[in-house]
Structures are given as C-alpha cells and as structure tokens.
Coordinates of C-alpha atoms in Angstrom, one line a residue:
M390 CA 149.3 167.4 142.2
N391 CA 148.2 164.9 144.5
W392 CA 146.2 161.5 143.7
K393 CA 142.7 163.3 144.4
D394 CA 142.8 166.0 141.9
L395 CA 144.2 163.5 139.5
F396 CA 141.0 161.5 140.1
R397 CA 138.8 164.6 139.6
Q398 CA 140.7 165.9 136.4
I399 CA 139.8 162.3 135.2
R400 CA 136.5 162.5 136.4
N401 CA 135.5 165.7 134.6
K402 CA 137.1 164.7 131.3
R403 CA 134.4 161.4 131.2
P404 CA 131.6 161.7 128.4
Q405 CA 128.5 163.2 130.0
K406 CA 125.3 161.7 129.9
P407 CA 123.5 162.7 126.8
Q408 CA 120.5 165.2 128.0
E409 CA 118.7 164.8 124.6
K410 CA 115.8 162.6 124.1
T411 CA 114.7 160.4 120.8
K412 CA 111.6 160.6 119.5
S413 CA 109.5 157.5 120.0
G414 CA 109.3 157.3 115.8
R415 CA 112.9 157.2 115.7
I416 CA 113.1 154.3 118.0
V417 CA 110.6 152.4 116.2
L418 CA 112.0 153.2 112.8
T419 CA 115.5 151.8 114.1
A420 CA 113.9 148.5 115.9
V421 CA 112.2 148.0 112.3
L422 CA 115.3 148.4 110.1
F423 CA 117.6 146.2 112.6
V424 CA 115.1 143.5 112.6
I425 CA 114.5 143.5 108.9
Q426 CA 118.5 143.4 108.2
L427 CA 118.7 140.7 110.9
L428 CA 116.0 138.5 108.9
V429 CA 117.7 139.1 105.8
Q430 CA 121.0 138.6 107.2
F431 CA 120.0 135.2 108.7
Y432 CA 118.1 134.1 105.4
V433 CA 121.5 134.5 103.4
S434 CA 124.1 133.4 105.8
L435 CA 121.9 130.5 107.6
P436 CA 124.0 130.3 110.7
A437 CA 123.4 127.6 112.8
I438 CA 121.8 129.1 116.3
N439 CA 124.3 127.3 118.7
I440 CA 126.6 128.9 121.2
Q441 CA 129.1 125.8 119.8
S442 CA 128.9 127.4 116.3
P443 CA 131.7 130.1 115.7
G444 CA 129.6 131.5 112.9
F445 CA 126.7 132.3 115.4
W446 CA 129.1 134.2 117.5
T447 CA 130.0 136.2 114.1
F448 CA 126.6 136.7 113.3
A449 CA 125.7 138.1 116.8
G450 CA 129.0 140.3 116.7
E451 CA 128.1 141.7 113.4
N452 CA 124.3 142.3 114.5
L453 CA 125.5 144.3 117.6
I454 CA 128.0 146.2 115.7
I455 CA 124.9 147.2 113.2
L456 CA 122.8 148.1 116.1
I457 CA 125.4 150.6 117.2
V458 CA 125.6 152.3 113.7
L459 CA 121.8 152.4 113.5
T460 CA 121.4 154.2 116.8
K461 CA 124.3 156.4 116.1
I462 CA 122.6 157.6 113.2
L463 CA 118.8 157.6 114.3
C464 CA 118.9 157.9 118.0
K465 CA 119.8 160.6 120.5
G466 CA 119.5 160.8 124.0
S467 CA 120.7 158.6 127.2
F468 CA 118.8 155.4 125.8
A469 CA 120.5 155.3 122.9
F470 CA 124.2 156.0 124.5
Y471 CA 123.6 153.4 127.2
L472 CA 122.8 150.6 124.3
R473 CA 125.8 151.5 122.4
R474 CA 127.8 151.2 125.7
V475 CA 126.1 147.7 126.4
C476 CA 126.6 146.4 122.8
G477 CA 130.3 147.4 122.8
T478 CA 130.6 146.1 126.4
I479 CA 129.2 142.7 124.9
I480 CA 131.5 142.7 121.9
G481 CA 134.3 143.1 123.7
L482 CA 133.6 140.5 126.7
G483 CA 132.7 138.2 123.7
V484 CA 136.1 138.6 121.7
V485 CA 137.8 138.4 125.1
L486 CA 135.8 134.9 125.8
F487 CA 135.8 133.4 122.4
F488 CA 139.8 133.6 122.7
A489 CA 140.0 132.3 126.1
L490 CA 137.8 129.2 125.1
C491 CA 139.8 128.8 121.9
L492 CA 143.0 128.2 124.5
L493 CA 141.3 126.5 127.2
S494 CA 140.2 124.1 124.4
S495 CA 143.5 123.5 122.8
P496 CA 145.4 120.4 122.8
I497 CA 147.7 122.1 125.4
F498 CA 145.2 121.7 128.1
Q499 CA 142.7 119.0 126.5
S500 CA 145.6 116.4 125.2
H501 CA 143.5 113.5 126.8
R502 CA 140.4 114.6 125.3
Y503 CA 141.6 115.0 122.2
A504 CA 143.0 111.3 121.9
S505 CA 139.9 109.7 123.6
L506 CA 137.7 110.7 120.9
L507 CA 138.5 107.7 118.6
K508 CA 140.2 105.4 120.9
D509 CA 137.4 103.3 122.2
S510 CA 136.5 102.7 118.2
I511 CA 139.8 101.5 117.6
T512 CA 140.5 97.6 117.1
Q513 CA 144.1 96.0 116.6
K514 CA 144.2 93.3 114.3
E515 CA 146.6 90.9 112.5
I516 CA 147.4 91.4 109.0
E517 CA 145.8 87.9 108.3
A518 CA 142.5 89.3 109.1
Y519 CA 142.1 91.8 106.6
T520 CA 139.7 90.4 104.0
P521 CA 139.0 93.2 101.0
T522 CA 140.3 91.7 97.7
I523 CA 140.4 92.4 94.1
D524 CA 136.6 91.1 93.6
N525 CA 134.7 94.2 94.9
V526 CA 136.6 97.3 95.1
P527 CA 136.8 100.4 92.9
L528 CA 139.0 100.4 89.9
L529 CA 138.0 104.1 89.0
D530 CA 139.1 107.1 90.7
K531 CA 136.6 110.3 91.3
D532 CA 138.0 112.0 88.3
S533 CA 137.5 109.3 86.0
A534 CA 133.8 108.8 87.2
A535 CA 133.1 112.3 86.8
R536 CA 134.5 111.9 82.9
L537 CA 132.1 109.0 82.3
A538 CA 129.2 110.8 83.9
N539 CA 130.1 113.7 81.8
R540 CA 129.8 111.5 78.7
A541 CA 126.3 110.3 79.9
L542 CA 125.0 113.9 80.4
G543 CA 125.5 114.3 76.7
N544 CA 122.3 111.7 76.2
L545 CA 120.1 114.1 77.8
V546 CA 119.6 115.8 74.8
D547 CA 116.8 118.0 75.9
E548 CA 118.3 118.9 79.5
V549 CA 122.0 119.0 78.9
S550 CA 122.0 122.8 78.2
Q551 CA 119.6 123.4 81.4
F552 CA 121.7 121.3 84.1
E553 CA 125.2 120.5 85.0
L554 CA 126.9 117.8 87.2
Y555 CA 127.3 119.4 90.8
N556 CA 129.4 116.8 92.5
T557 CA 130.1 113.2 92.9
Y558 CA 129.1 111.0 96.0
Q559 CA 130.5 107.7 96.9
V560 CA 128.2 105.1 98.1
T561 CA 127.6 101.2 98.1
V562 CA 124.6 99.9 96.4
A563 CA 123.9 96.1 96.8
G564 CA 127.3 95.9 97.7
A565 CA 128.9 97.5 94.6
P566 CA 131.1 100.4 94.8
V567 CA 129.0 103.1 92.8
R568 CA 129.5 106.6 92.2
V569 CA 126.4 108.9 92.3
Q570 CA 126.2 112.3 90.5
P571 CA 123.3 114.2 91.1
L572 CA 122.5 116.9 88.5
D573 CA 121.9 120.7 89.1
Y574 CA 120.8 124.1 87.8
V575 CA 122.9 126.2 85.3
G576 CA 122.1 129.4 87.0
L577 CA 119.1 131.4 88.0
V578 CA 117.6 131.3 84.9
K579 CA 117.5 127.8 84.4
W580 CA 116.4 127.4 88.0
F581 CA 113.3 129.3 87.2
M582 CA 112.1 127.8 84.2
N583 CA 112.6 124.4 85.8
R584 CA 111.8 124.8 89.2
S585 CA 108.2 123.5 88.6
T586 CA 109.1 120.1 87.1
G587 CA 112.5 119.9 89.2
I588 CA 115.7 118.0 88.2
P589 CA 114.6 115.1 86.1
A590 CA 117.4 112.4 86.4
Y591 CA 120.7 111.5 88.4
I592 CA 123.8 109.5 87.3
T593 CA 125.3 106.4 88.7
V594 CA 128.8 105.0 87.7
D595 CA 129.9 101.5 88.7
M596 CA 133.3 101.9 89.9
K597 CA 134.2 98.4 89.0
T598 CA 132.7 97.6 85.5
Q599 CA 132.5 101.2 84.6
N600 CA 128.7 101.1 83.7
T601 CA 127.4 104.3 83.3
K602 CA 123.3 104.6 83.8
I603 CA 121.0 107.7 83.7
V604 CA 118.4 107.1 86.2
R605 CA 115.2 109.1 85.1
L606 CA 112.8 109.9 87.8
E607 CA 109.0 109.6 87.4
D608 CA 107.4 112.6 85.5
G609 CA 106.2 115.1 88.3
K610 CA 108.6 113.6 90.6
G611 CA 111.7 115.5 89.7
I612 CA 114.4 116.6 92.3
K613 CA 113.5 120.0 93.6
Y614 CA 115.8 120.4 96.6
S615 CA 119.4 120.9 95.6
Q616 CA 122.3 122.8 96.5
Q617 CA 122.4 125.4 93.7
A618 CA 118.6 126.2 93.7
Y619 CA 117.3 129.3 94.7
F620 CA 115.3 130.9 97.6
N621 CA 113.2 128.3 99.6
D622 CA 114.2 125.6 97.0
N623 CA 117.9 126.1 98.3
L624 CA 118.8 122.6 100.1
L625 CA 120.9 124.3 103.0
R626 CA 118.0 126.9 103.5
H627 CA 115.3 124.5 103.5
V628 CA 117.2 122.0 106.1
R629 CA 118.1 125.3 108.1
F630 CA 114.5 126.5 108.6
H631 CA 113.5 122.7 109.6
Y632 CA 116.4 122.5 112.3
P633 CA 117.8 126.1 113.0
C634 CA 119.9 125.2 115.9
D635 CA 121.7 122.1 114.4
M636 CA 125.6 122.5 113.1
L637 CA 125.6 120.9 109.8
G638 CA 128.2 119.2 107.8
D639 CA 128.6 118.6 104.3
P640 CA 125.6 116.8 102.7
H641 CA 126.0 113.7 100.6
F642 CA 123.6 112.4 98.0
E643 CA 122.6 108.6 98.6
L644 CA 120.2 106.0 97.5
D645 CA 117.9 103.9 99.9
E646 CA 117.3 100.4 99.5
S647 CA 114.7 100.9 96.9
G648 CA 117.2 103.2 95.0
N649 CA 115.3 106.3 96.2
P650 CA 117.8 109.0 96.5
Y651 CA 118.3 111.3 99.5
W652 CA 120.3 114.2 101.0
V653 CA 122.0 113.2 103.9
Y654 CA 123.3 115.9 106.3
P655 CA 126.0 114.8 109.1
V656 CA 124.8 116.6 112.4
L657 CA 128.1 117.9 114.4
E658 CA 128.6 118.6 118.0
H659 CA 132.1 119.7 119.7
K660 CA 132.9 117.6 122.5
I661 CA 135.9 119.6 123.8
M662 CA 134.8 123.2 125.5
L663 CA 132.5 125.0 123.1
F664 CA 134.7 125.1 119.6
S665 CA 136.9 122.0 119.4
G666 CA 136.7 118.2 119.2
T667 CA 134.4 118.0 116.0
D668 CA 132.2 114.8 116.2
V669 CA 129.0 113.9 114.7
K670 CA 125.8 112.9 116.8
G671 CA 123.2 112.3 114.4
V672 CA 122.3 112.9 110.7
I673 CA 119.1 114.4 108.9
T674 CA 117.7 112.9 105.7
V675 CA 116.1 115.1 103.2
D676 CA 113.6 113.7 100.0
P677 CA 115.0 115.7 97.3
V678 CA 111.5 115.2 95.5
T679 CA 109.1 116.5 98.5
G680 CA 111.5 117.9 101.1
A681 CA 110.5 115.8 103.9
C682 CA 113.3 115.7 106.7
E683 CA 113.9 113.3 109.0
R684 CA 116.5 113.3 111.8
Y685 CA 118.1 110.2 113.3
E686 CA 120.2 110.2 116.5
Q687 CA 123.5 108.4 116.6
G688 CA 122.5 104.4 116.9
D689 CA 119.4 104.9 115.2
I690 CA 120.9 105.7 111.7
P691 CA 119.4 103.2 108.9
D692 CA 121.8 100.8 107.3
W693 CA 121.6 102.2 103.9
I694 CA 123.0 105.5 104.9
D695 CA 126.8 105.3 104.1
N696 CA 128.7 108.3 105.0
V697 CA 127.8 109.4 108.3
Y698 CA 131.5 110.5 109.1
S699 CA 133.3 112.4 106.7
P700 CA 136.9 110.7 105.7
E701 CA 138.3 114.2 107.0
I702 CA 136.8 113.9 110.4
I703 CA 138.0 110.3 110.6
M704 CA 141.5 111.2 109.8
Q705 CA 141.5 114.2 112.0
Q706 CA 140.6 112.3 115.0
Y707 CA 142.8 109.4 114.5
D708 CA 145.8 112.2 114.1
W709 CA 144.5 113.6 117.6
Y710 CA 144.8 110.0 119.0
G711 CA 148.2 109.2 117.4
S712 CA 149.5 112.7 118.4
Y713 CA 148.4 113.2 122.0
Q714 CA 147.8 109.5 123.4
N715 CA 151.0 110.1 125.5
G716 CA 150.1 113.6 126.1
W717 CA 151.0 117.3 124.6
L718 CA 154.5 117.7 125.5
N719 CA 155.8 114.3 124.1
S720 CA 153.7 115.5 121.0
V721 CA 156.4 118.3 120.7
I722 CA 159.5 117.3 122.3
G723 CA 160.0 113.5 122.6
Q724 CA 157.5 112.3 120.1
K725 CA 157.7 108.8 121.4
G726 CA 155.0 106.6 119.5
V727 CA 153.9 109.8 117.7
V728 CA 152.0 108.9 114.4
R729 CA 149.6 110.3 111.8
T730 CA 147.4 109.3 108.6
T731 CA 149.3 109.8 105.2
E732 CA 147.8 112.8 103.3
G733 CA 145.4 110.7 101.1
Y734 CA 142.6 108.1 101.6
N735 CA 140.4 105.8 99.1
Y736 CA 137.3 103.9 99.5
I737 CA 136.3 100.2 99.7
P738 CA 133.1 98.6 99.9
K739 CA 132.4 95.5 102.4
G740 CA 129.1 94.1 102.4
N741 CA 126.6 97.1 102.3
D742 CA 128.7 99.3 104.1
L743 CA 131.5 102.0 102.8
Y744 CA 134.9 102.1 104.4
I745 CA 137.7 104.2 103.8
Y746 CA 141.5 103.0 103.7
T747 CA 144.6 105.2 104.8
G748 CA 148.0 104.6 105.7
V749 CA 149.3 105.4 109.1
T750 CA 153.1 106.8 109.5
S751 CA 155.8 107.9 112.1
V752 CA 155.8 112.0 112.4
V753 CA 159.7 111.5 112.1
S754 CA 159.4 109.6 109.0
D755 CA 157.7 110.2 105.6
E756 CA 158.9 107.5 103.1
S757 CA 157.3 104.5 105.1
N758 CA 154.1 103.4 106.8
I759 CA 154.1 101.4 110.1
G760 CA 150.3 100.4 109.3
F761 CA 147.1 101.4 108.5
I762 CA 143.5 102.0 109.3
F763 CA 140.3 100.7 108.1
T764 CA 137.2 102.6 109.0
N765 CA 133.2 102.3 108.6
L766 CA 131.8 105.5 107.7
R767 CA 128.4 104.9 109.2
T768 CA 129.5 103.4 112.7
R769 CA 133.2 104.8 112.8
E770 CA 134.3 101.2 113.8
T771 CA 138.3 101.3 113.2
E772 CA 140.4 98.6 112.7
F773 CA 144.3 99.2 112.8
Y774 CA 146.7 97.1 111.3
E775 CA 150.2 97.1 111.9
I776 CA 152.3 96.2 109.2
A777 CA 155.7 98.1 107.9
G778 CA 155.8 99.0 103.9
A779 CA 156.2 101.8 101.3
E780 CA 154.0 104.8 101.8
E781 CA 151.2 105.0 99.6
F782 CA 153.1 108.0 97.3
S783 CA 156.5 105.7 97.2
A784 CA 154.0 103.0 96.0
M785 CA 152.5 105.6 93.4
E786 CA 156.2 106.3 92.3
S787 CA 157.1 103.0 91.9
A788 CA 154.1 102.3 89.6
E789 CA 154.8 105.1 87.5
G790 CA 158.3 104.6 87.1
V791 CA 157.6 101.1 85.4
V792 CA 155.3 103.0 82.5
Q793 CA 157.5 106.2 82.6
H794 CA 157.8 106.1 78.9
L795 CA 154.1 106.2 78.8
N796 CA 153.9 109.5 81.1
Y797 CA 151.3 107.9 82.9
D798 CA 149.7 109.2 86.4
A799 CA 148.9 106.7 89.2
T800 CA 145.7 107.1 91.5
F801 CA 145.9 106.9 94.9
P802 CA 146.2 103.1 95.9
I803 CA 143.8 100.8 97.7
L804 CA 145.5 98.2 99.6
L805 CA 144.3 94.8 99.0
M806 CA 145.0 90.9 99.8
I807 CA 146.5 89.8 96.4
E808 CA 147.9 86.5 96.1
G809 CA 147.9 86.4 99.9
Q810 CA 150.4 89.5 99.8
P811 CA 149.5 92.9 101.1
T812 CA 149.4 94.9 97.4
Y813 CA 148.9 98.5 96.6
T814 CA 146.7 98.4 93.8
V815 CA 146.5 101.5 91.3
A816 CA 144.9 103.0 87.9
L817 CA 147.6 104.2 85.4
K818 CA 145.9 107.2 83.7
D819 CA 146.9 109.1 80.5
N820 CA 147.0 112.8 80.1
A821 CA 143.2 112.7 79.2
G822 CA 142.5 111.2 82.7
L823 CA 141.5 107.9 80.9
V824 CA 142.6 104.6 82.6
K825 CA 144.8 102.7 80.2
Q826 CA 146.5 100.1 82.6
Y827 CA 146.6 98.6 86.2
G828 CA 149.5 98.7 88.5
M829 CA 150.2 96.1 91.9
V830 CA 152.9 97.2 94.1
N831 CA 153.9 94.8 97.0
M832 CA 153.8 96.7 100.1
S833 CA 156.4 95.2 102.1
Q834 CA 159.2 95.1 98.6
Y835 CA 157.9 97.8 96.8
Q836 CA 160.4 97.1 94.1
I837 CA 157.7 94.2 93.2
V838 CA 155.7 96.2 90.7
A839 CA 153.3 94.5 87.8
T840 CA 151.3 96.2 85.1
G841 CA 148.8 95.0 82.8
S842 CA 146.2 96.4 80.6
T843 CA 143.4 94.4 82.6
I844 CA 143.4 93.6 86.1
K845 CA 143.4 89.9 85.3
D846 CA 146.8 90.5 83.5
C847 CA 148.0 92.5 86.2
Q848 CA 147.3 89.9 88.4
A849 CA 149.0 87.0 86.5
N850 CA 152.0 89.5 86.0
Y851 CA 151.9 90.1 89.6
R852 CA 151.9 86.4 90.6
K853 CA 154.8 85.6 88.3
L854 CA 157.0 88.4 89.9
L855 CA 156.4 87.2 93.5
E856 CA 157.0 83.7 92.5
N857 CA 160.6 84.8 91.0
N858 CA 161.4 86.7 94.0
G859 CA 160.6 83.8 96.2
A860 CA 157.7 85.5 97.9
E861 CA 155.0 83.1 99.8
V862 CA 152.1 83.0 97.5
T863 CA 148.5 82.0 98.0
Q864 CA 146.2 80.8 95.3
S865 CA 143.1 82.9 94.7
A866 CA 140.0 80.9 96.1
T867 CA 138.3 79.1 93.3
E868 CA 136.2 76.1 92.8
E869 CA 136.0 73.8 89.8
K870 CA 132.8 73.0 88.2
T871 CA 131.9 70.9 85.2
G872 CA 128.9 70.5 83.2
V873 CA 127.1 70.7 80.0
I874 CA 126.2 74.1 78.7
D875 CA 122.4 74.7 78.8
D876 CA 122.3 78.6 77.9
V877 CA 124.9 81.2 76.5
R878 CA 124.5 84.7 76.5
T879 CA 126.9 87.5 75.1
A880 CA 127.2 91.3 76.1
V881 CA 129.9 94.0 75.2
I882 CA 130.8 96.1 78.1
N883 CA 133.2 98.8 77.1
G884 CA 134.5 97.2 74.3
T885 CA 134.7 93.6 75.9
T886 CA 132.7 90.8 75.1
Y887 CA 131.3 88.6 78.2
Y888 CA 129.6 85.1 77.8
Y889 CA 127.3 84.4 80.3
I890 CA 127.0 80.4 80.8
R891 CA 124.4 78.3 82.5
L892 CA 124.9 74.6 82.9
Q893 CA 122.1 72.1 83.0
G894 CA 120.4 71.7 86.1
G895 CA 121.5 75.1 87.5
E896 CA 120.4 78.6 87.9
V897 CA 123.4 80.5 87.7
Y898 CA 125.4 82.1 84.9
Y899 CA 129.1 82.1 84.9
I900 CA 130.7 85.0 83.8
L901 CA 133.5 84.7 81.1
S902 CA 135.7 87.5 79.6
A903 CA 136.6 86.8 75.9
A904 CA 139.9 89.0 76.7
D905 CA 141.0 86.6 79.3
N906 CA 139.3 83.0 77.8
E907 CA 139.6 83.4 73.9
Q908 CA 138.3 79.9 73.9
A909 CA 134.9 81.2 75.2
V910 CA 134.0 82.3 71.3
L911 CA 134.0 78.9 70.2
L912 CA 131.3 77.5 73.0
D913 CA 128.0 76.6 72.5
T914 CA 125.1 74.8 74.2
G915 CA 125.8 71.2 74.6
D916 CA 129.5 71.7 75.1
T917 CA 131.1 70.5 78.3
V918 CA 133.1 73.0 79.8
T919 CA 135.4 72.8 83.1
L920 CA 135.2 76.1 84.9
N921 CA 137.2 77.8 87.8
V922 CA 134.7 79.9 89.6
E923 CA 135.7 82.3 92.2
T924 CA 134.3 81.6 95.6
T925 CA 133.9 85.2 96.5
D926 CA 130.6 85.2 94.3
K927 CA 129.3 82.0 95.8
D928 CA 125.3 82.7 96.4
K929 CA 125.4 85.0 93.6
E930 CA 123.2 84.8 90.7
L931 CA 126.3 85.9 88.1
Q932 CA 129.2 84.5 89.2
K933 CA 132.7 85.4 87.5
A934 CA 134.9 82.3 86.4
G935 CA 137.6 81.0 83.9
L936 CA 137.7 78.7 81.7
K937 CA 139.8 75.6 82.5
G938 CA 138.8 73.0 79.5
A939 CA 135.9 72.6 77.0
T940 CA 134.8 69.6 74.7
A941 CA 132.5 70.2 71.9
S942 CA 129.1 68.2 71.6
E943 CA 128.9 65.2 69.9
A944 CA 126.6 67.0 67.4
A945 CA 129.7 69.2 66.6
Q946 CA 132.2 66.4 66.4
P947 CA 133.1 65.3 62.7
D948 CA 131.5 61.6 61.9
P949 CA 134.4 59.1 61.4
E950 CA 132.4 57.2 59.1
E951 CA 132.1 59.9 56.7
E952 CA 135.8 60.8 56.8
I953 CA 136.6 57.1 55.7
S954 CA 134.2 56.8 53.1
A955 CA 135.4 60.2 51.4
E956 CA 138.5 58.8 51.1
P957 CA 138.1 56.3 48.1
E958 CA 136.2 58.8 46.2
D959 CA 139.0 61.5 46.5
T960 CA 141.5 58.5 45.4
A961 CA 139.4 57.6 42.3
A962 CA 139.0 61.5 41.5
E963 CA 142.8 61.5 41.5
E964 CA 143.0 58.1 39.0
Q965 CA 140.5 59.8 36.7
E966 CA 142.9 62.9 36.4

C-alpha cells in the first residue's frame, strides 16, 4: 500500500457531515437553556469577567462543555456538529494557552520582574531609626481578642441567638491598635427574619487596654450587606454586580475617621503575563448600611483605610525579591544572598497607619534572622533593618522555657525597642487561651529572658537582666513634673484600679496604675506629687505616669500643738490610776 492509498483510506474514515437538520424550536430551546444556566452559574460563582482571572477561564471552559452537552442532546444537523467542533477546539486551545502562559510567566523566565515588584518600595535603615516601643502596640493576639469579643456578645441578650462573630480585623483607630469584629447572620432563617432591620452592632477590642465595646448602630441603620447574607444582600454579590470585571481580594471591615463602618475590598491585578505577580491597584469601599460603593485608584486611597495590601501579598513579594534579585539560577543552585521572610507576622500601629513586622532569614538557616521588615499596609512602603539575632520561634521557645512549669504558650512576638535594645515581646497564655504573663526576649542574646504578670513588671525585670549581663541600657524617656493635685478620679479596668490626677493650672490628667504605684491609693486633692511622665504621650489629654514622690497637704498633716497638749493629759490620767 502506497501513501496515496493510505491517505484515501484515512479520508474515507473521517466522520461525515450530518445531513439531518435541527428544528428551529430545538435551537431556540437550547439557546434559552444555555443562557439561563449561564446566568445562574454566574450568580452563584461570581467570577471576575477578566482574562487575568483563572476563575474566568474555568467559568468559560465549563460553559463551553455545557454547550457541547446541550447541543448533543437537543440538536442535530451540521450546525450543531460544527458548533461542537468549534467549542471543543476552543477548549483544547485554551488549555494549551493556559499552561503555556503559566510556564512563560514562571520565575525561570521572569525572575527579574518578580524581584522588581517590591524593590522600589524597600528602604534600608539602621536599627537606631526603628521607633516602635511598648507604649502603643497590641498586647493581645487575635485569639485573645476573639475570646473577649465572644464574652461581650453575650450582653446582646435579644440578638445573641440571631447573630455570631464572623471574623476579626486589625485596624488603627485614633492611633490605637483595635480589633473590629462584625456580627453576621446564623443561617438562612435568621437572615430572613432580620434582613429588614439588618445587623444592629459590631464589637471593638482595644488590643492594648483590653477594653471591649459593643457599638450599636442607630435604629433603622443596621448593617445590611455582610459576607454571610444571602441573595442580593450578600456582600461579594453586591460588589460583583457593581464591578463585574475587577479581581477582588479578601475584604476587611474598617472604620473611617468618624467611626462609620465600611467594607474595603482590594482590587487585584497580575503584573507578570496574565496569571502571575499579584499586586494591588486600588480599593473598593462599601457602606454596609446603604450599599453605596466607591472605587479608589492607587494613590487616591483615603488615609483612614489601613488594609490595602494583605500581609500575605507583602511577604510573597518580599520573598520574590529575596529569592530572585540575583536571578533564578542563583536561587536554586548558588543561593548567594537568597533570603525569605519567616512564617509569621504581627501588627504594629504607627501614627494612624497599620504596619506589619516579620523577620527575614537566610534560606540556608532556620534558627536565626539576619534582619526584619516593617511595612505600611496602606502604601506598601517597606523598611528593612539589618540586624542578626534569634528567629521568632526560637524566641517563643525561650520565653516558654522560663514558665515551662506553668505550661504557657507564647504568642507570635512583636519586635520593639525596649531599654534601647531590640526586644521580642510576647504574651504568655494558659490552656484556656487567657493571657497570664508577658515575656521579653533580647533579640541578639536570646538567653536574656524576662517575664512578669504585667508589662511594667516584665520591663523592670528585663532591665535588671540587661544590667546584670553588661548590656547597654537606655532609660525610658520620661519627664519629671511636680505640682499640687487639683482633681483625682478613679476607674477599675480589668481588675486594676487606675488614678487620673490633674495638677493645679493644668488640663492634662496623668494616669497612675495602683498595681505599679501602691502609694497612689493615699493621694487626695491638695497633695503635692512628683511624677515621671512618659514623653511618648506628650500633647495627649491622658498621659501615663509613674509616682516618684508625694507629700500630704497641710490639712492632712497632724497638728504638732495638739500632740504636745495631749501628753500632760495622758500623764495625769496615768497618775490618777
């Protein structure tokens, strides 16, 4: 058999063009069914209509397969035959193109583009320029805040069975670290019963003072759009219908400068080919009460929004920078200068912005850090501090070792400047998840570990250990003030009594903790006191202070003449006896 006979035989085996024709009614039925299922599928899955979205490619492929099945069942003839062929060809080409683009956008070919995503936002600084201190950082972790919020939820007597805490979001409110926890519906029935009035409140937890507050919304202005609402009240569906082409990140619940709640969605894009190099190009804000949406491009984002970039995106981009700055081959073979972020992170407020801290370690070592990054989650401005020291999990183990007899677990640490030393600060929790003690671990010498039942006690113990080990210690910045007490007020917060003292001629109230200043319980108006006021609270209406000394007012002093005149009477009484 020659090649001409072979070709003729293959040609004769090809599927023949169908001769039957499909009735027009069946074609219309097929089209109607296809459009209905297409709309239902979009309503349920909510993909972004964007060729950069892998979900859109999946959505398109699934619908082409459904079209093939429908025409196979309902249609006959050449039109249906060729339509199925076209759909099958598109699916095949789409699969090949998808994997080809994934390969071409991999670090093997695009390493320099991966490294450049964060490169221009990184500034290298000396450790002396690192400013976060113990004065305004979270002393609780996410789990502890959630427990406090759950307890507060019990105070919503009428609503506690209707709603539940959905998630918790870290924000900065007036410069203070706060966890905001919105409520959400408990299932379809509870949503249907309450959808007309909406969700009546949300909960805030101050991460420093542990103060928990239920913020009730005005009557008739409950939260309508939430993540667990149904149908058109569902938050994602509401945003998708307004912005069908935008790729959306995970939403955050935030508060503006007036305390009004908003949902904030990051708008994502891929900067390397179609599917790689995830970045943020803007945000969408949603008023959860009215549903009003507004889109902001990068550079126009309001200052009150804290969470534009997620910690995961920041850490991923830094890992790309640390891995591929010297090329892909070096990241695999030589690994010269290849670094990565550690596995955890923590939040630190600075001004009205929210930052994350995470360590940086070499890929060839998992026991120590070579430095750390400090990144603004709104602007992506990243500061890198080069300093060798213990890796965070080693510091956690050191702190747990000091209290191993109590079986406490350490939270992921925050790196702070304490007594002039870079120091890991952790909370130590019991088996119930309650914070029982605090620990401080020196970054450079992680055998120097101090614990205490309060932050003040822990810091005092830490300072003593530093001095005993010959470390250079810098006094905490304080300013001495002396005056006569004009007003004294008290408050009990989490079992500790605090005294708020105002001096004559001043408007500032100085805060004294009875746990750290036992003599404060004896103070009264008219007494003269000397205070060590922390300068970090300068220009605030409430300023933390320590009691250095006090002198009672003259009215409270015993009269010497009365004491002298009393002596003869006592003597006479003794003689009569």
